[in-house]
Amino acid sequence: MSATASITTPIYYVNDRPHIGHVFTTTLCDTWARAMRMRGRDTFFLTGTDEHGVKVEKSATANGVSPQAWADRNAAEFEAVLRLFQQTNDDFIRTTQPRHERQVQALVERLKAAGVLYKGAFEGWYDEGEENYLTETRAKECEYKSPVSGRPLVRAKEENWYFRLSAFAPKLEAMFAANPDFVRPAARRNEVLGRLREGLQDVPMTRTNFSWGIPMPGDPGHVIYVWIDALFNYVTALGLGDGSVKERVKYWPADYHVIGKEILWFHAVIWPAMLMALELPLPKCVYAHSFWISEGQKMSKSLGNFIDLAALEGYMGKYGLDALRWFMLTRGPLESTDADFRALAFHETYVADLVNTVGNCSSRVTAMIGKTFDGAMPADARGGDAWPAMCDSVVKQWEGHMDRFELGPAAAAAIGLLREVDGFINRTEPFKLAKDPAKRDEVASILAQCAETVRIASLLLEPFLPQRMADLQVALGAPMAGEPWARKVVWGGLKAGTKMAKVALYPRIETPGTPA
Ligand code: MSP
C-alpha cells in the first residue's frame, strides 16, 4: 500500500449544465477519497472544468457574453454543485486558469522537442458535437453519424499540428500486455484492445477555425485542440508541467482516472502515448464506468426523464444526501452495463437498505441498550465469541475492495455486517431474554457484540453514507475518534460503560417518487 492515494474525475464541459452523470462520477471519486483519507493515506482528489473549444465559444456568442464570462458563470455552477453534494475534492482546476495554460504550453513545447509533433494536412470524418475525428472504419460502423449525438459526421479538412500517435503502437501494446488492469472493467479493456488492432492514426493537436483555446507555442494562428488541453489538467494541477507545485509531485501517477465509457479512447490510448512521449509515468488505472439511463430510456430533455440538477436536489431534499449517494453507489453503472435511474427503484433501495437495514439495526441495538442497560455499553464476558474474527475478515475484504476501486463489493461487505447483526438478534431474541433476570449476562453479551459490530460497520459505511454514519458514531459515544484506522477497526473499541444514545437515522418514507 503506497502512502499517497490520488484520484481524478474528467473535467466537465462548462457548456453543459450539471446532471446525474457529473454528480455520479464525482461521487465515485469522493467515496474512494473519503475511504483513503479515513485509512490515513495522503489523498488527492481532483476535479474541475474543461472550458475551451468551439462549443463554448459558440454558446457564449449565442448568450451574448464573452467565452470567459460564459465559462466563469458555468464553472461557478459546477463548483456550487460540488458543495451542495458535499464532495471532498482537494482542488478544482479550470483550463482557463493561468497555472494550466502556462503549463500546457510548456508541455507542448516538450512534445515538440521530443520530435513527436509535425505539421500536416488532414482530411477526415469530423463529429462537430464531440470535436473529434473518427477513423474511416469507425465512421462507417456508425453509419457516418455521431455515435454520441446521432448527427451526421462532416467531411473536414485542415492544416494542423499532429501528434504522432501511430509511432506509439508497439509501446502501447507492450504496456497493455504488461498491465492487464490498466483499463477496467475488463469489457472496456477489450474494446480498447480491439480498436488498437485496427491501427492508430495520428491525432490533430491544434485547430485553426476558432480562437477560444490555448495558443500553440510558436504558431499563434493555431490553438491547442481542446482534448489535448483538457487531458493535461491531470498533471498541471500537480505542477508537473513546470515544477511549480513541488509538494504535489508525489500525487503522480494517479491511482485512478475515473471516467465515463464514452471518453475511454482519449484516456486509455492518446493520454498514455502523450505521457510516454513526455517520459512521465502513466496513471495506474483508467476506470471507465457506464451510463445512467432514466426510467428505461436514454435521458433526454424532450422526454422529460432527464435527471438534472433540479431532480437530484428533489431526491436529496426528500430522502437525504446519504440516500442519493447510496443509490448511485450501489445501483449505478459502476461496471460495464448501463443502469436505470427509476424513482421506484430509488425508493425501494432506500427502504430496504437504509431504513430497514442500516437504520433499523442501529436503532434496535441502541434502543435495547437504552432500555436494558440504561444506555451504557454492557460488558461482554464472552469476549465477542465469533464476532471479532468475522469483523476482522470483513474489514480486510473491504480494504481490498477499496484498494481495487471495487466500490459495489465494498458497500455490500459493509452492509452485510449489519444484516448479520439483524439475523443474530432475530435468532437470539435478546428482547425476550431480557425479561428473565437470570439471563442478564447473556443479554449483555449479545447486545455488546451487536453494538461493537454496528460501530465497525459504521466506519466501513462512512465513505458511502457520510452524514448519518457520523451521527451514528457520535451516538455511540464517538469512540476512538482521532485514532488511526488500524486501531479503530479492531474489535473492542466500545468500552463497557460507554454511554450511548438511541438513534433514528433514516426516516420511513411512504410514497415513492420525487417531489414535484
Ligand atoms: N470535457 C470532457 C472530459 C475531459 S477529461 C480530460 C467531457 N466532459 S463532459 O462534461 O461531457 O463530461 C463527461 C463525463 O460526465 C463522462 O465521462 C461521465 O463521467 C459523466 N457522464 C455524462 N453523462 C453520463 C451519464 N448519462 N451517465 C453516467 N455518467 C455520464 O467529456
XYZ file of C-alpha atoms and ligand atoms in Angstrom:
547
model
C 0.000 0.000 0.000
C 1.524 3.304 -1.040
C 1.388 6.338 1.216
C -0.452 8.521 -1.275
C -3.802 7.981 -2.942
C -4.864 10.090 -5.889
C -7.971 10.049 -7.978
C -9.447 12.247 -10.707
C -12.796 12.865 -12.390
C -12.987 14.012 -16.009
C -13.033 17.781 -16.148
C -16.565 18.683 -17.145
C -17.504 20.846 -20.119
C -18.717 24.219 -18.981
C -21.321 24.486 -21.670
C -23.407 21.692 -20.175
C -25.473 22.063 -17.018
C -24.502 19.704 -14.187
C -26.575 16.498 -14.105
C -26.600 12.952 -12.721
C -23.670 11.918 -14.947
C -21.343 14.504 -13.449
C -22.580 14.015 -9.904
C -22.225 10.244 -10.268
C -18.595 10.190 -11.419
C -17.661 12.775 -8.822
C -19.394 10.769 -6.084
C -17.486 7.618 -7.027
C -14.228 9.507 -6.644
C -15.398 11.206 -3.466
C -16.282 7.884 -1.858
C -12.888 6.431 -2.648
C -11.101 9.577 -1.481
C -13.014 9.526 1.828
C -12.109 5.875 2.337
C -8.443 6.539 1.658
C -8.340 9.553 3.982
C -10.001 7.528 6.737
C -7.269 4.969 6.371
C -4.627 7.622 6.785
C -3.449 7.775 3.183
C -2.194 11.144 1.929
C -5.043 11.705 -0.524
C -5.548 13.983 -3.507
C -8.907 14.139 -5.253
C -9.056 16.328 -8.336
C -11.975 17.602 -10.378
C -12.586 20.680 -12.480
C -13.942 22.156 -15.678
C -12.984 21.981 -19.331
C -13.532 25.471 -20.680
C -12.039 25.830 -24.152
C -13.241 24.816 -27.594
C -15.620 25.818 -30.275
C -18.738 24.724 -28.363
C -18.010 27.122 -25.518
C -17.201 29.890 -27.970
C -20.499 29.320 -29.789
C -22.650 29.133 -26.654
C -21.045 32.293 -25.318
C -21.796 34.149 -28.535
C -25.357 32.844 -28.549
C -25.748 34.140 -24.992
C -24.208 37.491 -25.824
C -21.243 37.182 -23.480
C -17.523 36.596 -23.871
C -16.322 32.977 -23.719
C -14.520 33.729 -20.455
C -17.640 35.220 -18.877
C -19.631 32.193 -20.028
C -17.009 29.822 -18.634
C -16.878 31.733 -15.338
C -20.620 31.550 -14.903
C -20.885 27.849 -15.629
C -17.743 26.815 -13.764
C -19.189 28.574 -10.711
C -22.267 26.406 -11.053
C -20.182 23.216 -11.191
C -18.320 24.334 -8.093
C -21.556 25.135 -6.282
C -22.810 21.648 -7.112
C -19.722 20.116 -5.513
C -20.504 21.974 -2.297
C -24.196 21.124 -2.489
C -23.385 17.408 -2.589
C -20.588 17.798 -0.026
C -17.871 16.473 -2.277
C -14.403 16.483 -0.729
C -12.294 17.396 -3.750
C -8.872 18.822 -2.899
C -8.670 21.098 -5.908
C -10.834 22.386 -8.726
C -8.877 23.001 -11.876
C -10.173 25.198 -14.677
C -8.481 25.048 -18.042
C -8.643 28.836 -18.402
C -6.545 29.358 -15.287
C -3.079 30.772 -15.953
C -1.483 27.901 -13.998
C -2.963 25.453 -16.502
C -2.440 27.485 -19.685
C 1.193 28.181 -18.878
C 1.978 24.537 -18.201
C 0.091 23.260 -21.235
C 2.286 25.446 -23.420
C 5.382 24.179 -21.662
C 4.264 20.568 -22.085
C 3.503 21.095 -25.774
C 6.979 22.602 -26.226
C 8.372 19.456 -24.645
C 6.391 17.285 -27.036
C 7.749 19.337 -29.927
C 11.290 18.937 -28.613
C 10.715 15.194 -28.305
C 10.023 15.100 -32.055
C 6.504 13.717 -31.797
C 4.695 16.704 -33.347
C 4.581 17.651 -37.009
C 2.565 19.983 -39.208
C 0.440 18.423 -41.915
C -2.797 18.499 -43.844
C -5.593 16.238 -42.827
C -8.973 15.250 -44.121
C -11.446 13.042 -42.295
C -14.840 12.428 -40.727
C -15.474 15.009 -38.038
C -18.036 14.871 -35.233
C -18.826 18.537 -34.661
C -20.604 17.975 -31.365
C -17.732 15.975 -29.887
C -14.976 17.970 -31.647
C -13.484 14.739 -32.681
C -12.344 12.933 -35.875
C -13.430 9.333 -36.423
C -11.413 6.792 -38.377
C -12.885 5.590 -41.673
C -13.742 2.211 -40.093
C -15.394 3.783 -37.098
C -17.285 6.347 -39.222
C -18.627 3.532 -41.389
C -19.614 1.480 -38.339
C -21.593 4.463 -37.089
C -23.196 4.981 -40.499
C -21.440 8.336 -40.779
C -23.371 9.677 -37.815
C -22.059 10.828 -34.462
C -22.025 7.873 -32.038
C -22.969 10.364 -29.330
C -25.487 12.804 -30.808
C -26.538 10.861 -33.914
C -25.986 13.954 -36.060
C -24.288 13.392 -39.443
C -20.499 13.468 -39.469
C -18.993 16.132 -41.705
C -16.064 15.798 -44.089
C -13.484 18.252 -42.772
C -10.041 19.278 -43.961
C -7.430 21.301 -42.147
C -3.741 22.040 -41.863
C -2.747 21.290 -38.332
C -0.169 20.205 -35.908
C -0.307 16.466 -35.316
C 0.752 14.187 -32.537
C 2.467 11.091 -33.889
C 0.214 8.614 -32.096
C 0.914 5.944 -34.734
C 4.524 5.737 -33.580
C 3.393 4.575 -30.140
C 1.557 1.429 -31.188
C 4.281 -1.047 -30.141
C 4.863 0.698 -26.801
C 1.140 0.839 -26.091
C 0.684 -2.825 -26.926
C 3.545 -3.758 -24.622
C 2.088 -1.583 -21.878
C -1.349 -3.220 -22.176
C 0.215 -6.666 -22.144
C 2.217 -5.857 -19.029
C -0.675 -4.156 -17.183
C -3.844 -6.176 -17.583
C -5.636 -3.822 -15.195
C -4.649 -0.591 -16.899
C -8.172 -0.235 -18.238
C -11.105 -1.540 -16.214
C -13.634 -3.090 -16.242
C -12.339 -5.906 -18.481
C -15.051 -5.372 -21.115
C -13.780 -1.842 -21.673
C -10.188 -3.009 -21.896
C -11.161 -5.493 -24.586
C -12.805 -2.723 -26.572
C -9.624 -0.688 -26.466
C -7.511 -3.683 -27.489
C -9.883 -4.339 -30.391
C -9.554 -0.786 -31.630
C -5.792 -0.819 -31.170
C -5.613 -3.780 -33.516
C -7.285 -1.687 -36.228
C -4.236 0.553 -36.197
C -3.521 4.031 -34.906
C -3.902 7.316 -36.714
C -2.024 10.439 -35.744
C -4.160 12.920 -33.873
C -4.588 16.613 -34.515
C -3.048 18.732 -31.785
C -4.305 22.110 -32.928
C -7.233 23.875 -34.568
C -7.379 26.994 -36.680
C -11.099 27.533 -37.228
C -11.727 29.312 -33.921
C -9.702 31.102 -31.311
C -11.054 30.097 -27.871
C -8.167 27.962 -26.735
C -4.555 27.995 -25.628
C -2.307 29.374 -28.391
C 0.125 26.882 -29.911
C 3.607 27.965 -28.837
C 5.443 29.486 -31.789
C 2.432 29.293 -34.106
C -0.147 31.848 -32.980
C -2.692 31.102 -35.709
C -3.253 27.715 -34.076
C -4.951 26.923 -30.789
C -4.313 23.681 -28.964
C -7.070 21.116 -29.532
C -9.419 21.144 -26.560
C -8.949 17.453 -25.825
C -5.165 17.722 -25.602
C -5.527 20.830 -23.448
C -8.037 19.040 -21.200
C -6.065 15.825 -20.678
C -3.154 17.835 -19.383
C -5.243 19.006 -16.401
C -4.320 15.822 -14.561
C -0.690 16.891 -14.394
C -0.957 20.682 -14.475
C -2.945 20.607 -11.211
C 0.116 18.947 -9.701
C 2.535 21.418 -11.253
C 4.244 18.739 -13.342
C 4.360 20.968 -16.416
C 6.835 23.378 -14.855
C 7.637 22.023 -11.406
C 5.660 24.871 -9.857
C 3.897 22.943 -7.074
C 6.620 20.776 -5.579
C 4.519 19.403 -2.744
C 2.106 17.826 -5.178
C 4.561 15.924 -7.330
C 4.061 12.909 -5.046
C 0.437 12.572 -6.239
C 1.539 11.486 -9.709
C 0.871 8.958 -11.131
C -2.818 8.987 -10.251
C -4.142 5.713 -8.871
C -7.402 6.116 -10.766
C -8.659 8.247 -13.615
C -12.399 7.659 -13.296
C -14.311 8.473 -16.482
C -17.434 7.575 -18.434
C -17.067 4.961 -21.173
C -17.540 7.499 -23.995
C -14.172 9.141 -23.393
C -12.130 5.987 -22.948
C -10.024 6.226 -26.103
C -8.626 9.601 -25.113
C -7.704 8.333 -21.661
C -6.580 4.827 -22.487
C -4.619 5.465 -25.668
C -3.936 9.109 -26.538
C -3.120 10.221 -22.993
C -0.732 7.344 -22.223
C 1.071 7.936 -25.528
C 1.476 11.623 -24.669
C 2.827 10.719 -21.255
C 5.237 8.237 -22.831
C 6.472 10.982 -25.149
C 6.975 13.245 -22.134
C 8.668 10.438 -20.221
C 6.165 10.779 -17.394
C 4.733 7.765 -15.557
C 1.298 6.535 -16.642
C -1.755 6.562 -14.372
C -2.148 3.207 -12.651
C -5.679 2.597 -13.871
C -8.273 4.176 -16.134
C -11.644 3.134 -14.771
C -14.477 3.647 -17.263
C -17.958 3.274 -15.850
C -21.108 3.007 -17.936
C -24.073 5.317 -18.331
C -27.202 6.197 -16.482
C -30.380 5.944 -18.398
C -33.640 7.052 -16.811
C -36.964 5.263 -16.382
C -35.876 2.714 -19.002
C -34.840 5.180 -21.687
C -31.871 7.268 -22.712
C -32.038 10.527 -20.783
C -33.404 13.301 -22.890
C -34.677 16.748 -22.216
C -37.592 16.281 -24.592
C -38.731 13.029 -22.953
C -38.693 14.822 -19.611
C -36.741 11.979 -17.990
C -33.508 13.912 -17.614
C -32.017 13.586 -14.137
C -30.854 17.155 -13.988
C -29.780 19.201 -11.030
C -33.344 20.016 -10.025
C -34.256 16.314 -9.998
C -31.185 15.469 -7.918
C -32.000 18.221 -5.462
C -35.522 16.831 -5.265
C -34.227 13.390 -4.296
C -31.778 14.852 -1.828
C -34.457 17.027 -0.262
C -36.844 14.145 0.170
C -34.512 11.260 1.036
C -31.267 12.958 2.097
C -27.771 13.005 0.689
C -26.855 9.560 2.030
C -29.779 8.030 0.166
C -28.804 9.664 -3.109
C -25.198 8.522 -2.706
C -26.216 5.011 -1.689
C -28.481 4.577 -4.688
C -25.845 5.830 -7.111
C -23.062 3.807 -5.498
C -24.886 0.513 -5.197
C -27.319 0.572 -8.130
C -25.371 2.802 -10.522
C -23.480 1.928 -13.739
C -20.206 1.138 -11.978
C -19.442 -1.815 -14.198
C -19.831 -2.458 -17.898
C -23.616 -2.222 -18.168
C -25.780 0.862 -18.080
C -28.036 1.433 -15.089
C -31.558 2.718 -14.886
C -32.450 5.618 -12.600
C -36.031 4.821 -11.655
C -37.924 6.641 -8.940
C -39.409 3.385 -7.699
C -36.050 1.603 -7.565
C -34.640 4.569 -5.669
C -37.430 4.348 -3.133
C -37.160 0.577 -2.727
C -33.407 0.758 -2.266
C -33.824 3.440 0.370
C -36.386 1.416 2.287
C -34.622 -1.950 2.040
C -31.062 -0.839 2.721
C -31.149 2.383 4.681
C -34.447 2.246 6.589
C -34.820 -1.496 7.159
C -31.170 -2.469 7.477
C -28.779 0.319 8.470
C -31.377 2.399 10.331
C -33.359 -0.417 11.871
C -30.345 -2.365 13.059
C -28.697 0.658 14.696
C -31.896 1.806 16.350
C -32.768 -1.675 17.625
C -29.372 -2.116 19.218
C -29.149 1.358 20.759
C -32.781 1.211 21.943
C -32.337 -2.167 23.653
C -29.159 -0.992 25.361
C -31.075 2.126 26.390
C -33.891 0.119 27.865
C -31.987 -2.765 29.431
C -28.691 -1.183 30.445
C -29.677 2.411 30.936
C -27.856 3.472 27.759
C -24.432 2.213 28.839
C -22.435 -0.291 26.815
C -22.816 -3.622 28.618
C -19.837 -5.874 29.379
C -19.324 -8.941 27.220
C -17.926 -11.710 29.376
C -17.741 -13.984 26.301
C -15.089 -11.863 24.577
C -17.089 -11.396 21.389
C -17.465 -15.095 20.502
C -17.151 -15.423 16.700
C -17.740 -11.721 16.004
C -14.185 -10.320 16.268
C -12.912 -12.767 13.639
C -15.868 -12.074 11.371
C -15.482 -8.303 11.639
C -11.770 -8.563 11.044
C -12.306 -10.580 7.910
C -14.948 -8.167 6.597
C -12.668 -5.184 7.295
C -9.896 -6.872 5.296
C -12.262 -7.667 2.430
C -13.497 -4.098 2.431
C -9.948 -2.722 2.399
C -9.051 -4.956 -0.537
C -12.129 -3.870 -2.456
C -11.382 -0.219 -1.788
C -7.764 -0.595 -2.899
C -9.023 -2.097 -6.147
C -11.765 0.532 -6.579
C -14.492 -2.080 -6.183
C -16.988 0.203 -4.557
C -20.039 -2.020 -5.025
C -18.484 -5.036 -3.301
C -17.071 -2.784 -0.557
C -20.551 -1.414 0.151
C -22.023 -4.917 0.125
C -19.420 -6.184 2.593
C -20.130 -3.287 4.951
C -23.915 -3.561 4.929
C -23.563 -7.354 5.132
C -22.216 -6.965 8.672
C -25.439 -5.257 9.704
C -27.505 -7.989 8.088
C -25.552 -10.453 10.255
C -26.382 -8.404 13.337
C -30.069 -8.368 12.420
C -30.077 -12.119 11.910
C -28.310 -12.635 15.247
C -30.903 -10.518 17.082
C -33.713 -12.425 15.408
C -32.182 -15.753 16.391
C -31.175 -14.937 19.963
C -34.140 -12.654 20.799
C -32.425 -10.547 23.466
C -35.658 -8.527 23.912
C -37.306 -11.718 25.225
C -34.320 -12.895 27.276
C -34.209 -9.505 28.972
C -37.383 -10.352 30.812
C -35.565 -13.091 32.747
C -33.148 -11.623 35.369
C -31.115 -14.849 35.284
C -30.232 -14.166 31.620
C -28.814 -10.698 32.206
C -25.217 -11.660 31.415
C -26.262 -13.377 28.238
C -28.255 -10.345 27.111
C -25.274 -8.138 27.966
C -23.001 -10.224 25.718
C -25.463 -10.286 22.842
C -26.067 -6.542 22.881
C -22.416 -5.664 23.401
C -21.488 -7.814 20.427
C -24.186 -6.166 18.327
C -23.155 -2.649 19.331
C -19.489 -3.260 18.624
C -20.283 -4.730 15.217
C -22.517 -1.741 14.439
C -19.610 0.517 15.345
C -17.260 -1.266 12.961
C -19.879 -1.340 10.202
C -20.462 2.387 10.639
C -16.789 3.013 9.836
C -16.946 0.896 6.697
C -20.159 2.598 5.613
C -18.964 6.119 6.328
C -17.469 6.875 2.883
C -20.798 5.890 1.321
C -23.096 7.421 3.943
C -21.053 10.249 5.426
C -23.909 12.141 7.049
C -25.721 9.564 9.139
C -22.675 7.407 9.878
C -21.073 10.428 11.510
C -24.255 10.839 13.598
C -24.238 7.172 14.482
C -20.660 7.324 15.703
C -21.485 10.326 17.870
C -24.495 8.457 19.274
C -22.226 5.543 20.132
C -20.122 7.932 22.184
C -17.677 8.700 19.322
C -15.294 6.020 20.472
C -11.761 6.286 19.147
C -12.343 9.471 17.163
C -8.897 10.641 16.096
C -7.304 7.214 16.474
C -5.568 5.719 13.445
C -7.614 3.419 11.249
C -5.728 0.248 12.185
C -6.723 0.795 15.832
C -10.260 1.941 15.091
C -11.260 -1.172 13.204
C -10.032 -3.579 15.849
C -12.667 -5.307 17.956
C -13.222 -3.776 21.368
C -13.438 -0.049 20.620
C -16.665 0.371 22.593
C -15.675 0.027 26.236
C -18.160 -1.266 28.789
C -19.909 1.631 30.462
C -19.659 3.997 27.445
C -22.853 5.992 27.294
C -24.756 5.798 24.050
C -27.871 7.437 22.700
C -30.764 5.834 20.897
C -30.641 6.648 17.182
C -33.179 7.079 14.418
C -31.123 7.516 11.272
C -33.319 7.176 8.201
C -36.983 8.122 8.483
C -39.537 5.850 6.917
C -40.973 7.438 3.763
C -44.241 6.048 2.496
C -44.664 7.236 -1.065
C -42.149 6.744 -3.845
C -41.355 9.411 -6.395
C -39.722 12.766 -6.419
C -41.477 15.789 -5.059
C -42.983 17.948 -7.777
N -14.569 17.602 -21.018
C -14.623 16.218 -21.332
C -13.698 15.419 -20.447
C -12.264 15.820 -20.456
S -11.328 14.905 -19.335
C -9.747 15.271 -19.680
C -16.048 15.712 -21.156
N -16.843 16.440 -20.362
S -18.380 16.130 -20.056
O -18.892 17.283 -19.362
O -19.068 15.748 -21.234
O -18.391 15.005 -19.012
C -18.361 13.691 -19.411
C -18.426 12.820 -18.184
O -19.657 13.020 -17.468
C -18.461 11.357 -18.524
O -17.204 10.840 -18.804
C -19.056 10.791 -17.265
O -18.084 10.834 -16.264
C -20.131 11.804 -16.971
N -21.397 11.477 -17.639
C -22.073 12.248 -18.537
N -23.261 11.639 -18.828
C -23.361 10.477 -18.156
C -24.388 9.527 -17.933
N -25.567 9.574 -18.551
N -24.156 8.536 -17.039
C -23.003 8.471 -16.296
N -22.031 9.364 -16.463
C -22.036 10.218 -17.557
O -16.360 14.696 -21.727
